[in-house]
Short mmCIF file of C-alpha atoms and ligand atoms in Angstrom, two decimals:
data_model
loop_
_atom_site.label_atom_id
_atom_site.label_comp_id
_atom_site.label_asym_id
_atom_site.label_seq_id
_atom_site.Cartn_x
_atom_site.Cartn_y
_atom_site.Cartn_z
CA UNK A 964 0.01 -0.05 -0.05
CA UNK A 965 2.85 2.40 1.18
CA UNK A 966 4.83 1.57 -2.11
CA UNK A 967 1.93 2.08 -4.57
CA UNK A 968 1.10 5.52 -2.93
CA UNK A 969 4.52 6.50 -3.31
CA UNK A 970 4.56 5.25 -6.97
CA UNK A 971 1.15 7.16 -7.40
CA UNK A 972 2.59 10.51 -5.95
CA UNK A 973 5.84 9.93 -8.07
CA UNK A 974 3.77 9.55 -11.32
CA UNK A 975 1.68 12.86 -10.42
CA UNK A 976 5.07 14.68 -10.14
CA UNK A 977 6.52 13.24 -13.31
CA UNK A 978 3.21 14.32 -15.00
CA UNK A 979 3.34 17.69 -13.76
CA UNK A 980 6.90 17.84 -14.76
CA UNK A 981 6.39 16.55 -18.38
CA UNK A 982 3.11 18.82 -18.63
CA UNK A 983 5.23 21.96 -17.60
CA UNK A 984 8.06 20.96 -19.52
CA UNK A 985 5.95 20.30 -22.74
CA UNK A 986 3.99 23.60 -22.21
CA UNK A 987 6.98 25.73 -21.65
CA UNK A 988 7.87 26.03 -25.54
CA UNK A 989 6.61 28.68 -27.74
CA UNK A 990 7.49 26.73 -30.69
CA UNK A 991 8.82 23.10 -31.46
CA UNK A 992 10.47 22.48 -34.97
CA UNK A 993 9.94 18.71 -35.61
CA UNK A 994 11.72 16.43 -37.74
CA UNK A 995 13.91 18.68 -39.81
CA UNK A 996 17.63 18.20 -40.87
CA UNK A 997 19.34 20.68 -38.61
CA UNK A 998 22.60 21.99 -39.95
CA UNK A 999 24.47 24.35 -37.35
CA UNK A 1000 28.11 24.95 -38.57
CA UNK A 1001 29.14 26.53 -35.45
CA UNK A 1002 28.18 23.55 -33.07
CA UNK A 1003 28.87 20.74 -35.77
CA UNK A 1004 25.24 19.60 -35.96
CA UNK A 1005 24.27 18.00 -39.16
CA UNK A 1006 21.39 15.45 -38.73
CA UNK A 1007 17.75 15.09 -38.14
CA UNK A 1008 16.79 16.94 -34.81
CA UNK A 1009 13.87 19.01 -33.16
CA UNK A 1010 14.46 22.42 -32.19
CA UNK A 1011 12.48 23.99 -29.24
CA UNK A 1012 12.05 27.99 -28.77
CA UNK A 1013 10.93 29.84 -25.73
CA UNK A 1014 10.78 33.64 -25.10
CA UNK A 1015 12.73 34.42 -28.15
CA UNK A 1016 15.72 32.20 -27.64
CA UNK A 1017 16.62 28.73 -28.58
CA UNK A 1018 15.61 26.52 -25.69
CA UNK A 1019 16.73 22.94 -26.81
CA UNK A 1020 18.20 21.26 -29.83
CA UNK A 1021 17.83 17.49 -29.51
CA UNK A 1022 16.97 14.14 -31.30
CA UNK A 1023 13.43 14.33 -29.90
CA UNK A 1024 11.49 16.94 -28.01
CA UNK A 1025 7.91 16.63 -26.72
CA UNK A 1026 5.90 19.10 -28.67
CA UNK A 1027 2.49 18.35 -27.06
CA UNK A 1028 2.30 21.59 -24.91
CA UNK A 1029 3.96 24.11 -27.43
CA UNK A 1030 1.91 27.07 -28.88
CA UNK A 1031 3.12 26.22 -32.24
CA UNK A 1032 4.64 23.02 -33.96
CA UNK A 1033 6.38 23.54 -37.23
CA UNK A 1034 6.55 20.19 -39.52
CA UNK A 1035 10.10 20.20 -40.76
CA UNK A 1036 10.14 16.73 -42.28
CA UNK A 1037 12.16 16.64 -45.54
CA UNK A 1038 13.43 20.08 -44.96
CA UNK A 1039 16.52 21.76 -43.58
CA UNK A 1040 16.62 23.61 -40.39
CA UNK A 1041 19.38 26.19 -40.44
CA UNK A 1042 20.31 29.46 -38.31
CA UNK A 1043 18.44 32.55 -39.78
CA UNK A 1044 20.47 33.77 -42.90
CA UNK A 1045 22.65 36.93 -42.60
CA UNK A 1046 23.36 39.06 -45.61
CA UNK A 1047 26.34 41.14 -45.09
CA UNK A 1048 26.09 43.40 -48.37
CA UNK A 1049 22.75 44.73 -49.01
CA UNK A 1050 21.45 48.39 -49.85
CA UNK A 1051 18.24 49.50 -48.04
CA UNK A 1052 18.45 53.17 -47.70
CA UNK A 1053 15.31 53.69 -49.67
CA UNK A 1054 13.82 57.10 -50.60
CA UNK A 1055 12.49 59.33 -53.33
CA UNK A 1056 15.43 61.54 -54.01
CA UNK A 1057 15.81 60.69 -57.56
CA UNK A 1058 19.38 61.75 -58.03
CA UNK A 1059 20.74 60.21 -54.83
CA UNK A 1060 20.94 56.44 -55.93
CA UNK A 1061 21.38 54.38 -52.93
CA UNK A 1062 21.23 56.87 -50.21
CA UNK A 1063 17.73 57.92 -49.33
CA UNK A 1064 16.90 57.14 -53.10
CA UNK A 1065 15.26 54.95 -55.44
CA UNK A 1066 17.78 52.08 -56.15
CA UNK A 1067 17.33 50.91 -52.48
CA UNK A 1068 14.02 49.34 -50.91
CA UNK A 1069 12.75 48.55 -47.34
CA UNK A 1070 14.23 45.48 -45.90
CA UNK A 1071 11.17 43.29 -45.00
CA UNK A 1072 10.11 43.33 -48.55
CA UNK A 1073 12.64 40.72 -49.38
CA UNK A 1074 14.38 39.46 -46.34
CA UNK A 1075 11.92 36.66 -44.60
CA UNK A 1076 10.90 35.10 -47.91
CA UNK A 1077 14.30 34.40 -48.26
CA UNK A 1078 15.05 33.05 -44.76
CA UNK A 1079 17.05 36.07 -43.85
CA UNK A 1080 16.78 37.55 -40.46
CA UNK A 1081 19.99 39.90 -40.40
CA UNK A 1082 21.14 42.17 -43.03
CA UNK A 1083 23.98 44.78 -43.22
CA UNK A 1084 23.73 47.76 -45.26
CA UNK A 1085 26.98 48.28 -47.22
CA UNK A 1086 27.69 51.91 -46.96
CA UNK A 1087 24.62 53.51 -48.17
CA UNK A 1088 24.54 56.09 -45.30
CA UNK A 1089 27.73 57.75 -44.16
CA UNK A 1090 28.07 59.53 -40.63
CA UNK A 1091 26.21 62.65 -41.91
CA UNK A 1092 23.18 60.79 -43.24
CA UNK A 1093 23.01 57.84 -40.69
CA UNK A 1094 20.55 59.25 -38.41
CA UNK A 1095 17.69 59.43 -40.99
CA UNK A 1096 18.52 56.10 -42.07
CA UNK A 1097 18.24 54.75 -38.53
CA UNK A 1098 14.94 56.35 -38.09
CA UNK A 1099 13.48 55.33 -41.74
CA UNK A 1100 14.95 52.12 -42.12
CA UNK A 1101 16.60 50.32 -39.02
CA UNK A 1102 13.82 51.42 -36.43
CA UNK A 1103 10.96 50.54 -38.88
CA UNK A 1104 12.19 46.93 -40.00
CA UNK A 1105 11.21 43.66 -38.35
CA UNK A 1106 14.35 42.51 -40.08
CA UNK A 1107 17.64 42.82 -37.84
CA UNK A 1108 19.41 45.76 -39.75
CA UNK A 1109 22.96 46.64 -39.15
CA UNK A 1110 25.26 48.97 -41.21
CA UNK A 1111 28.71 49.63 -42.45
CA UNK A 1112 29.03 53.45 -42.46
CA UNK A 1113 30.35 54.64 -45.62
CA UNK A 1114 33.69 56.63 -45.18
CA UNK A 1115 32.10 59.43 -47.15
CA UNK A 1116 30.22 61.37 -44.84
CA UNK A 1117 27.22 61.81 -47.14
CA UNK A 1118 27.28 58.12 -47.85
CA UNK A 1119 26.14 56.89 -51.40
CA UNK A 1120 24.84 60.10 -52.70
CA UNK A 1121 26.26 59.21 -56.21
CA UNK A 1122 28.57 60.99 -58.65
CA UNK A 1123 30.94 63.63 -57.28
CA UNK A 1124 29.99 63.06 -53.67
CA UNK A 1125 31.54 59.74 -53.39
CA UNK A 1126 35.16 61.15 -54.99
CA UNK A 1127 35.18 63.89 -52.22
CA UNK A 1128 38.23 62.71 -50.23
CA UNK A 1129 37.73 66.00 -47.94
CA UNK A 1130 34.38 64.42 -46.79
CA UNK A 1131 36.18 61.15 -45.61
CA UNK A 1132 36.61 62.06 -42.01
CA UNK A 1133 37.71 58.97 -39.82
CA UNK A 1134 36.99 60.79 -36.64
CA UNK A 1135 33.56 61.92 -37.44
CA UNK A 1136 32.68 58.45 -38.72
CA UNK A 1137 33.97 56.79 -35.73
CA UNK A 1138 32.25 59.08 -33.44
CA UNK A 1139 29.05 58.11 -35.10
CA UNK A 1140 29.81 54.20 -34.99
CA UNK A 1141 30.49 54.42 -31.32
CA UNK A 1142 27.49 56.70 -30.72
CA UNK A 1143 25.27 53.81 -32.44
CA UNK A 1144 27.39 50.75 -31.67
CA UNK A 1145 24.31 48.54 -31.62
CA UNK A 1146 23.68 49.35 -35.41
CA UNK A 1147 26.98 50.05 -36.81
CA UNK A 1148 29.34 47.09 -37.27
CA UNK A 1149 32.02 48.72 -39.60
CA UNK A 1150 32.81 51.05 -42.44
CA UNK A 1151 32.54 50.92 -46.13
CA UNK A 1152 34.75 52.08 -49.20
CA UNK A 1153 32.92 52.05 -52.47
CA UNK A 1154 32.65 53.63 -56.01
CA UNK A 1155 35.91 55.65 -55.68
CA UNK A 1156 37.71 56.36 -58.98
CA UNK A 1157 41.00 57.81 -58.01
CA UNK A 1158 44.39 56.23 -58.11
CA UNK A 1159 44.61 57.29 -54.22
CA UNK A 1160 44.64 55.23 -51.13
CA UNK A 1161 42.78 57.84 -49.05
CA UNK A 1162 39.69 56.20 -48.88
CA UNK A 1163 41.04 52.98 -47.66
CA UNK A 1164 43.34 54.22 -45.17
CA UNK A 1165 40.87 56.53 -43.71
CA UNK A 1166 38.32 53.93 -43.33
CA UNK A 1167 40.89 51.64 -41.51
CA UNK A 1168 41.67 54.66 -39.29
CA UNK A 1169 37.90 55.11 -38.53
CA UNK A 1170 37.83 51.26 -37.75
CA UNK A 1171 40.79 51.68 -35.36
CA UNK A 1172 39.13 54.86 -33.69
CA UNK A 1173 35.79 52.94 -33.18
CA UNK A 1174 37.68 50.21 -31.13
CA UNK A 1175 38.74 47.80 -33.69
CA UNK A 1176 35.80 47.06 -36.20
CA UNK A 1177 36.26 45.84 -39.57
CA UNK A 1178 36.14 47.75 -42.94
CA UNK A 1179 34.46 46.34 -46.08
CA UNK A 1180 36.25 47.51 -49.51
CA UNK A 1181 34.47 47.62 -52.87
CA UNK A 1182 37.85 48.46 -54.42
CA UNK A 1183 38.96 50.56 -57.29
CA UNK A 1184 37.55 52.21 -60.33
CA UNK A 1185 41.00 53.80 -61.38
CA UNK A 1186 43.00 53.49 -64.82
CA UNK A 1187 45.40 51.62 -64.33
CA UNK A 1188 43.95 49.80 -61.42
CA UNK A 1189 45.66 49.80 -57.92
CA UNK A 1190 47.39 46.79 -56.72
CA UNK A 1191 45.28 44.28 -54.76
CA UNK A 1192 48.34 42.82 -53.33
CA UNK A 1193 49.26 45.94 -51.92
CA UNK A 1194 45.68 46.48 -50.54
CA UNK A 1195 45.51 43.11 -48.79
CA UNK A 1196 49.15 42.89 -47.56
CA UNK A 1197 50.00 46.50 -46.77
CA UNK A 1198 46.72 48.53 -45.99
CA UNK A 1199 44.12 46.23 -44.68
CA UNK A 1200 43.99 44.58 -41.20
CA UNK A 1201 43.20 40.98 -40.51
CA UNK A 1202 39.35 40.88 -40.49
CA UNK A 1203 38.88 43.56 -43.11
CA UNK A 1204 36.43 42.43 -45.97
CA UNK A 1205 37.18 42.42 -49.77
CA UNK A 1206 33.70 42.47 -51.32
CA UNK A 1207 32.84 41.64 -55.00
CA UNK A 1208 35.73 39.05 -54.59
CA UNK A 1209 34.69 37.42 -57.92
CA UNK A 1210 34.23 40.53 -60.07
CA UNK A 1211 36.18 41.08 -63.36
CA UNK A 1212 36.19 44.38 -64.45
CA UNK A 1213 38.79 46.42 -66.50
CA UNK A 1214 39.10 48.82 -63.62
CA UNK A 1215 40.03 46.56 -61.10
CA UNK A 1216 42.81 43.54 -60.53
CA UNK A 1217 41.08 40.39 -60.26
CA UNK A 1218 41.90 37.26 -57.98
CA UNK A 1219 42.06 34.63 -60.67
CA UNK A 1220 44.81 34.99 -63.26
CA UNK A 1221 43.15 34.35 -66.60
CA UNK A 1222 46.06 32.92 -68.46
CA UNK A 1223 46.71 30.04 -65.71
CA UNK A 1224 43.11 29.74 -64.48
CA UNK A 1225 44.65 29.84 -61.01
CA UNK A 1226 43.82 31.95 -57.82
CA UNK A 1227 46.96 34.47 -57.56
CA UNK A 1228 49.42 33.16 -54.98
CA UNK A 1229 49.18 36.54 -52.98
CA UNK A 1230 45.47 35.81 -52.38
CA UNK A 1231 46.35 32.88 -50.29
CA UNK A 1232 48.90 34.87 -48.42
CA UNK A 1233 45.97 37.49 -47.66
CA UNK A 1234 43.72 34.73 -46.65
CA UNK A 1235 46.22 33.53 -44.32
CA UNK A 1236 46.83 36.91 -42.87
CA UNK A 1237 42.79 37.03 -42.10
CA UNK A 1238 41.57 39.11 -45.19
CA UNK A 1239 37.87 38.19 -45.59
CA UNK A 1240 36.46 37.42 -49.20
CA UNK A 1241 32.92 38.25 -49.60
CA UNK A 1242 31.03 37.50 -52.76
CA UNK A 1243 28.80 40.91 -52.94
CA UNK A 1244 27.39 39.56 -56.12
CA UNK A 1245 25.69 42.88 -57.32
CA UNK A 1246 24.73 44.00 -60.91
CA UNK A 1247 28.30 43.46 -62.51
CA UNK A 1248 30.41 42.41 -59.67
CA UNK A 1249 30.13 38.53 -60.11
CA UNK A 1250 31.66 36.74 -63.11
CA UNK A 1251 31.68 33.05 -63.57
CA UNK A 1252 35.05 33.41 -65.34
CA UNK A 1253 36.51 34.15 -61.77
CA UNK A 1254 34.29 32.07 -59.59
CA UNK A 1255 34.48 28.79 -61.45
CA UNK A 1256 38.10 28.52 -61.58
CA UNK A 1257 38.55 29.56 -57.82
CA UNK A 1258 35.69 27.26 -56.82
CA UNK A 1259 37.43 24.29 -58.97
CA UNK A 1260 40.57 25.14 -57.14
CA UNK A 1261 38.69 24.74 -53.60
CA UNK A 1262 39.15 28.62 -52.99
CA UNK A 1263 35.56 29.00 -51.28
CA UNK A 1264 34.47 32.77 -50.45
CA UNK A 1265 34.07 33.41 -46.62
CA UNK A 1266 30.81 34.88 -46.97
CA UNK A 1267 28.13 34.77 -49.63
CA UNK A 1268 26.15 38.11 -49.97
CA UNK A 1269 23.92 39.72 -52.53
CA UNK A 1270 24.72 43.42 -52.96
CA UNK A 1271 20.90 43.46 -53.40
CA UNK A 1272 19.24 46.65 -55.07
CA UNK A 1273 16.43 47.31 -57.28
CA UNK A 1274 18.97 46.51 -60.26
CA UNK A 1275 20.57 43.48 -59.12
CA UNK A 1276 17.47 41.76 -57.84
CA UNK A 1277 15.55 41.75 -61.08
CA UNK A 1278 18.92 41.01 -63.03
CA UNK A 1279 21.08 37.96 -62.67
CA UNK A 1280 21.64 37.83 -58.95
CA UNK A 1281 18.04 37.83 -57.78
CA UNK A 1282 18.15 36.85 -54.19
CA UNK A 1283 20.54 35.18 -51.40
CA UNK A 1284 19.06 31.68 -52.10
CA UNK A 1285 19.78 32.14 -55.82
CA UNK A 1286 23.30 33.15 -55.05
CA UNK A 1287 23.74 30.02 -52.70
CA UNK A 1288 22.07 27.77 -55.55
CA UNK A 1289 24.92 29.04 -57.95
CA UNK A 1290 27.72 28.27 -55.47
CA UNK A 1291 26.00 24.78 -54.95
CA UNK A 1292 25.99 24.23 -58.70
CA UNK A 1293 29.55 25.17 -58.97
CA UNK A 1294 30.50 22.52 -56.47
CA UNK A 1295 30.64 24.21 -53.14
CA UNK A 1296 29.55 21.74 -50.62
CA UNK A 1297 26.17 22.37 -49.00
CA UNK A 1298 27.61 22.97 -45.37
CA UNK A 1299 30.12 25.24 -46.44
CA UNK A 1300 27.42 27.28 -48.32
CA UNK A 1301 25.20 27.27 -45.02
CA UNK A 1302 28.31 28.44 -43.10
CA UNK A 1303 29.00 31.09 -45.38
CA UNK A 1304 25.52 32.82 -44.73
CA UNK A 1305 25.25 31.96 -40.96
CA UNK A 1306 28.25 31.66 -38.60
CA UNK A 1307 30.89 33.18 -40.87
CA UNK A 1308 29.16 36.33 -41.37
CA UNK A 1309 28.29 36.60 -37.77
CA UNK A 1310 31.91 36.34 -37.06
CA UNK A 1311 33.19 38.86 -39.41
CA UNK A 1312 30.72 41.47 -38.05
CA UNK A 1313 31.62 40.35 -34.70
CA UNK A 1314 28.12 39.63 -33.69
CA UNK A 1315 28.80 36.11 -32.31
CA UNK A 1316 25.45 35.76 -30.45
CA UNK A 1317 24.02 35.26 -34.29
CA UNK A 1318 24.35 32.68 -36.80
CA UNK A 1319 23.80 29.60 -34.59
CA UNK A 1320 21.42 27.51 -32.83
CA UNK A 1321 23.15 27.24 -29.44
CA UNK A 1322 20.84 27.17 -26.32
CA UNK A 1323 20.12 30.82 -25.32
CA UNK A 1324 20.97 32.34 -28.72
CA UNK A 1325 18.36 34.43 -30.23
CA UNK A 1326 15.81 32.24 -32.02
CA UNK A 1327 16.60 33.22 -35.74
CA UNK A 1328 15.94 30.06 -37.84
CA UNK A 1329 15.37 29.58 -41.57
CA UNK A 1330 13.56 26.19 -42.71
CA UNK A 1331 14.61 25.46 -46.43
CA UNK A 1332 13.45 23.16 -48.85
CA UNK A 1333 15.25 21.86 -52.15
CA UNK A 1334 13.17 21.79 -55.32
CA UNK A 1335 14.51 19.67 -58.01
CA UNK A 1336 14.25 20.18 -61.62
CA UNK A 1337 16.15 21.62 -64.56
CA UNK A 1338 17.30 25.11 -63.72
CA UNK A 1339 19.61 27.92 -65.10
CA UNK A 1340 21.79 30.14 -63.60
CA UNK A 1341 23.60 32.98 -65.33
CA UNK A 1342 25.72 35.98 -64.88
CA UNK A 1343 25.70 39.48 -66.34
CA UNK A 1344 27.99 38.52 -69.16
CA UNK A 1345 25.49 35.92 -70.39
CA UNK A 1346 27.42 32.85 -69.27
CA UNK A 1347 24.93 30.24 -68.21
CA UNK A 1348 25.37 27.20 -65.93
CA UNK A 1349 22.58 24.43 -65.58
CA UNK A 1350 21.70 23.19 -62.11
CA UNK A 1351 19.00 20.55 -60.82
CA UNK A 1352 18.33 22.30 -57.38
CA UNK A 1353 16.91 25.35 -56.11
CA UNK A 1354 16.52 26.34 -52.49
CA UNK A 1355 13.14 27.60 -51.33
CA UNK A 1356 12.38 29.22 -47.99
CA UNK A 1357 9.32 27.34 -46.34
CA UNK A 1358 9.46 29.07 -42.89
CA UNK A 1359 11.26 32.07 -41.19
CA UNK A 1360 11.52 32.65 -37.50
CA UNK A 1361 12.90 35.94 -36.21
CA UNK A 1362 13.64 36.28 -32.36
CA UNK A 1363 11.13 33.34 -31.78
CA UNK A 1364 8.19 34.42 -33.88
CA UNK A 1365 7.17 33.00 -37.14
CA UNK A 1366 7.38 35.74 -39.66
CA UNK A 1367 7.16 33.92 -43.09
CA UNK A 1368 5.38 30.64 -43.78
CA UNK A 1369 5.26 29.41 -47.52
CA UNK A 1370 2.95 26.49 -47.28
CA UNK A 1371 1.33 26.44 -43.85
CA UNK A 1372 3.82 24.41 -42.16
CA UNK A 1373 3.24 25.79 -38.73
CA UNK A 1374 0.21 24.36 -36.51
CA UNK A 1375 -1.70 26.71 -35.81
CA UNK A 1376 -1.03 28.37 -39.03
CA UNK A 1377 0.64 31.90 -39.03
CA UNK A 1378 -1.37 34.00 -41.38
CA UNK A 1379 -2.18 37.26 -40.23
CA UNK A 1380 0.14 40.32 -40.77
CA UNK A 1381 1.47 41.80 -37.50
ZN1 ZN B 1300 27.02 47.28 -52.84
#
């Protein structure tokens, strides 16, 4: 009698325990193939989310009491994607290009449907134009929006504004970055046409003054081009970023030697030093004639990014998932592709709380499917590569909330705009 009473009490305690445990999750993602490069997870796992954070990743999680359950059977579950080269300072000033102008667009219009939860604007605002950008884009977006401040005070205002070396003030840029350190992750150099190191050197100086944050370099428009060997080995620091790494434009020196079809030896020296190679696909900043030999040789970019704007999104680039598709079709392995849009960019922008599914991390998750068929991927030169896979975003979760669901995989279904 005593024993059975004990057992009875024990079973009540257990039941309460299980019930509390099961009901304590906001979302449980069931049965997906989790790829979390930071934590070396690559297998079928469940993921539980509570109060905006990752609560548990395990082979079997009881979802019976969760507020929402996502059926991820046959899908990949990865950390929310991070795109470190975008342009989102949208506005109606027709002559201002990417700075409060018409070539940029609001982030939420193209992020969640691509599994993206964090974007970094690559230098659209400078220190003098950042505060308006903060109000009209960063603070109004559901997407996590960060920024590289342009070393030009006016930012990407176009034309002569971006050639004005007297508007490249490291001290003012660093002061603004320190004032908004939750939003600003580094500095950007872009669109400069002179044979002059001033923009690069002032951006690096700003990076130092702001406490050792990186610079992203869109390099060169001079004729003849400045040496990228000198850029990598003399001017930049470990952790600085060379974007548009597979561009092949006359005004720039490129990574792959066209005669030998090999990556130039000093590029490996730069990689060993810690220079970060970022795709920054853009309108004309990616050529298969550079990327194919590099990938064949095993030279993978550190980060895949879009350089998305109104022009590139409707041309060869399209979106981040398409950029990922292209690298998969060229032979870059799937786990490396996922790492290049999650954990690697998080490290590059020094936001190591992002880009992984560790317990306690912000619950940013992308659930991706692979569609099979006959697809074509092309670049701006007209070169076309065939592929048999296309990534598709099924569900996106940002800070523990479902923000996009393509096929109603959540129960109950997420369907109302919030
Ligand atoms: Zn750009």
